[in-house]
Amino acid sequence: MIRAVIFDCFGVVISDALSVMTGELYQAHPEAEAQVHRWLDQANKNEISSEELSTRMSALFGLSFDEYRAQLFQHEVKDQVLLDYIADLRSHHKTALLSNIPKGSLQRRFSSEELARYFDAVVASGEVGYAKPEAEVYEITADRLGVRLDECVFTDDREPYCEGARRIGMQAILYQDFSQFQRELEVLLANA
């Protein structure tokens, strides 16, 4: 029986502006990709601060710190249709937000009231020290929801993170768009 649905943040609940920005950078400077991934991994596990990540990224993009942050936040758009669906889901299922994100970064994107309205649990990798696809971050999320791993459906726009969830017993849906996700989730819920 499915009792909880867990959502990734960037690329699912909010558009992934950083991926768009870095995609353009990698085309011009392919050698930068490995460095960016190292920095993101460090920030996602709270080994460097969000501010340090932004400082490094702004230098890489040739922007000031403020210009980099402004560009990033300007292109991050919340999917209100999905958020409304999540609010409806909460009447029958527990919901969580699980994101690879530096400590404190979700609070710049959501008010505490928004997080409380949509999610029963919020897990940021930078706050717990584990990042997807590490098993511990999924386990922490299920624990905070008070459900077993096999009672969860996880959705993410990146297959390696979906696979990480499947390896520990969750079901997972690769998120492509809202309609596709809704159809696949409703099939899972109907068969549970």
Coordinates of C-alpha atoms in Angstrom, one line a residue:
M1 CA 0.0 0.0 0.0
I2 CA 1.3 3.4 -1.0
R3 CA 1.1 5.8 2.0
A4 CA 3.6 8.6 0.9
V5 CA 4.7 10.4 -2.2
I6 CA 8.1 12.1 -2.2
F7 CA 9.0 14.9 -4.6
D8 CA 12.3 16.2 -5.8
C9 CA 12.6 20.0 -5.9
F10 CA 14.5 21.2 -8.9
G11 CA 13.2 19.9 -12.2
V12 CA 10.0 18.8 -10.6
V13 CA 8.5 21.3 -8.1
I14 CA 10.7 24.2 -9.3
S15 CA 12.3 24.6 -12.8
D16 CA 16.0 23.7 -12.8
A17 CA 17.6 27.0 -13.7
L18 CA 21.0 25.9 -12.7
S19 CA 20.9 23.0 -15.2
V20 CA 20.1 25.3 -18.0
M21 CA 22.9 27.7 -17.0
T22 CA 25.5 25.0 -16.6
G23 CA 24.3 23.3 -19.8
E24 CA 25.3 26.4 -21.7
L25 CA 28.6 26.6 -19.9
Y26 CA 29.5 23.0 -20.6
Q27 CA 29.0 23.5 -24.3
A28 CA 31.5 26.3 -24.3
H29 CA 33.8 24.8 -21.6
P30 CA 33.3 21.0 -21.3
E31 CA 36.2 20.8 -18.8
A32 CA 34.1 22.8 -16.3
E33 CA 31.5 20.0 -15.8
A34 CA 33.5 17.8 -13.5
Q35 CA 34.5 20.8 -11.3
V36 CA 30.9 22.0 -11.1
H37 CA 29.7 18.5 -10.1
R38 CA 32.3 18.4 -7.3
W39 CA 31.2 21.8 -6.0
L40 CA 27.6 20.8 -6.1
D41 CA 28.3 17.6 -4.3
Q42 CA 30.2 19.5 -1.6
A43 CA 27.4 22.0 -1.2
N44 CA 24.7 19.4 -1.2
K45 CA 26.4 17.6 1.8
N46 CA 27.2 20.9 3.6
E47 CA 30.9 20.6 3.1
I48 CA 30.9 24.1 1.6
S49 CA 28.2 26.8 2.2
S50 CA 25.6 27.9 -0.3
E51 CA 27.4 31.3 -0.4
E52 CA 30.8 29.6 -1.2
L53 CA 29.1 27.6 -4.0
S54 CA 27.6 30.8 -5.4
T55 CA 30.9 32.6 -5.1
R56 CA 32.7 29.8 -7.1
M57 CA 29.9 29.6 -9.6
S58 CA 29.7 33.3 -10.2
A59 CA 33.4 33.4 -10.9
L60 CA 33.1 30.5 -13.3
F61 CA 30.3 32.3 -15.2
G62 CA 32.1 35.6 -15.1
L63 CA 29.3 37.2 -13.1
S64 CA 29.3 39.1 -9.8
F65 CA 27.8 37.1 -6.9
D66 CA 24.6 39.2 -7.0
E67 CA 24.3 38.8 -10.8
Y68 CA 24.7 35.1 -10.6
R69 CA 22.1 34.7 -7.8
A70 CA 19.7 37.1 -9.6
Q71 CA 19.9 35.0 -12.8
L72 CA 19.4 31.8 -10.9
F73 CA 16.4 32.9 -9.0
Q74 CA 14.8 34.8 -11.9
H75 CA 14.6 31.5 -13.9
E76 CA 13.4 29.3 -11.1
V77 CA 9.6 29.0 -11.4
K78 CA 7.4 27.0 -9.1
D79 CA 5.0 24.6 -10.8
Q80 CA 1.7 25.7 -9.2
V81 CA -0.3 23.0 -11.0
L82 CA 1.9 20.4 -9.4
L83 CA 1.8 22.1 -6.0
D84 CA -2.0 22.2 -6.1
Y85 CA -2.0 18.5 -6.9
I86 CA 0.3 17.9 -4.0
A87 CA -2.1 19.8 -1.7
D88 CA -4.9 17.5 -2.9
L89 CA -2.7 14.4 -2.4
R90 CA -2.2 15.3 1.2
S91 CA -5.8 14.5 2.0
H92 CA -5.0 10.8 1.5
H93 CA -1.2 10.4 1.5
K94 CA 1.8 11.9 3.2
T95 CA 4.0 14.0 1.1
A96 CA 7.6 15.1 1.3
L97 CA 10.1 17.3 -0.4
L98 CA 13.6 15.7 -0.8
S99 CA 16.2 17.8 -2.5
N100 CA 20.0 17.8 -3.0
I101 CA 20.4 21.3 -1.9
P102 CA 22.8 23.3 0.3
K103 CA 21.7 24.0 3.9
G104 CA 19.3 26.9 4.1
S105 CA 18.7 27.1 0.4
L106 CA 15.1 25.8 0.4
Q107 CA 14.1 28.7 2.8
R108 CA 15.1 31.2 0.1
R109 CA 12.7 29.6 -2.3
F110 CA 9.7 28.6 0.0
S111 CA 8.2 30.3 3.0
S112 CA 7.7 28.1 6.0
E113 CA 4.0 28.4 5.4
E114 CA 4.3 27.0 1.9
L115 CA 6.4 24.1 3.0
A116 CA 3.9 23.3 5.8
R117 CA 1.0 23.6 3.4
Y118 CA 2.4 21.1 0.8
F119 CA 4.7 18.8 2.7
D120 CA 4.6 16.6 5.8
A121 CA 8.4 16.4 5.8
V122 CA 11.2 18.4 4.1
V123 CA 14.6 16.9 3.7
A124 CA 17.5 18.9 2.4
S125 CA 20.7 17.0 1.7
G126 CA 22.8 19.9 3.1
E127 CA 21.1 19.6 6.4
V128 CA 21.3 15.8 6.8
G129 CA 24.8 15.2 5.3
Y130 CA 23.6 12.6 2.7
A131 CA 22.6 13.3 -0.9
K132 CA 20.6 11.3 -3.5
P133 CA 21.3 8.6 -4.6
E134 CA 22.7 7.6 -1.2
A135 CA 20.3 5.2 0.6
E136 CA 20.4 7.2 3.9
V137 CA 18.7 10.3 2.5
Y138 CA 15.7 8.2 1.3
E139 CA 15.6 6.3 4.6
I140 CA 15.7 9.6 6.6
T141 CA 12.8 10.9 4.5
A142 CA 10.6 7.8 5.0
D143 CA 11.5 7.9 8.7
R144 CA 10.3 11.5 9.0
L145 CA 7.1 10.6 7.3
G146 CA 6.6 7.6 9.6
V147 CA 6.3 5.1 6.8
R148 CA 8.2 2.1 5.5
L149 CA 10.3 2.4 2.4
D150 CA 8.0 0.1 0.4
E151 CA 5.1 2.4 1.2
C152 CA 6.7 5.3 -0.7
V153 CA 6.7 6.6 -4.3
F154 CA 9.6 8.9 -5.1
T155 CA 9.7 11.2 -8.2
D156 CA 12.7 12.9 -9.7
D157 CA 13.7 14.2 -13.1
R158 CA 17.0 12.3 -12.9
E159 CA 17.0 8.6 -13.4
P160 CA 20.0 7.8 -11.2
Y161 CA 18.1 9.3 -8.2
C162 CA 15.0 7.3 -9.1
E163 CA 17.2 4.2 -9.3
G164 CA 18.7 5.0 -5.9
A165 CA 15.1 5.0 -4.5
R166 CA 14.3 1.7 -6.2
R167 CA 17.4 0.0 -4.8
I168 CA 16.2 0.5 -1.3
G169 CA 12.6 -0.6 -1.9
M170 CA 10.7 2.5 -2.9
Q171 CA 8.8 2.8 -6.2
A172 CA 9.9 5.6 -8.4
I173 CA 8.6 7.7 -11.3
L174 CA 11.0 9.5 -13.6
Y175 CA 9.4 13.0 -13.9
Q176 CA 9.1 14.4 -17.4
D177 CA 6.0 16.6 -17.0
F178 CA 3.0 16.9 -14.8
S179 CA 0.6 15.0 -17.0
Q180 CA 2.9 12.0 -17.4
F181 CA 3.7 12.0 -13.7
Q182 CA 0.0 12.2 -12.7
R183 CA -1.0 9.3 -15.0
E184 CA 1.8 7.1 -13.7
L185 CA 1.2 7.9 -10.1
E186 CA -2.5 7.3 -10.3
V187 CA -1.9 3.9 -11.9
L188 CA 0.4 3.1 -8.9
L189 CA -2.1 4.3 -6.4
A190 CA -4.9 2.4 -8.0
N191 CA -3.0 -0.8 -8.0
A192 CA -1.6 -0.5 -4.4

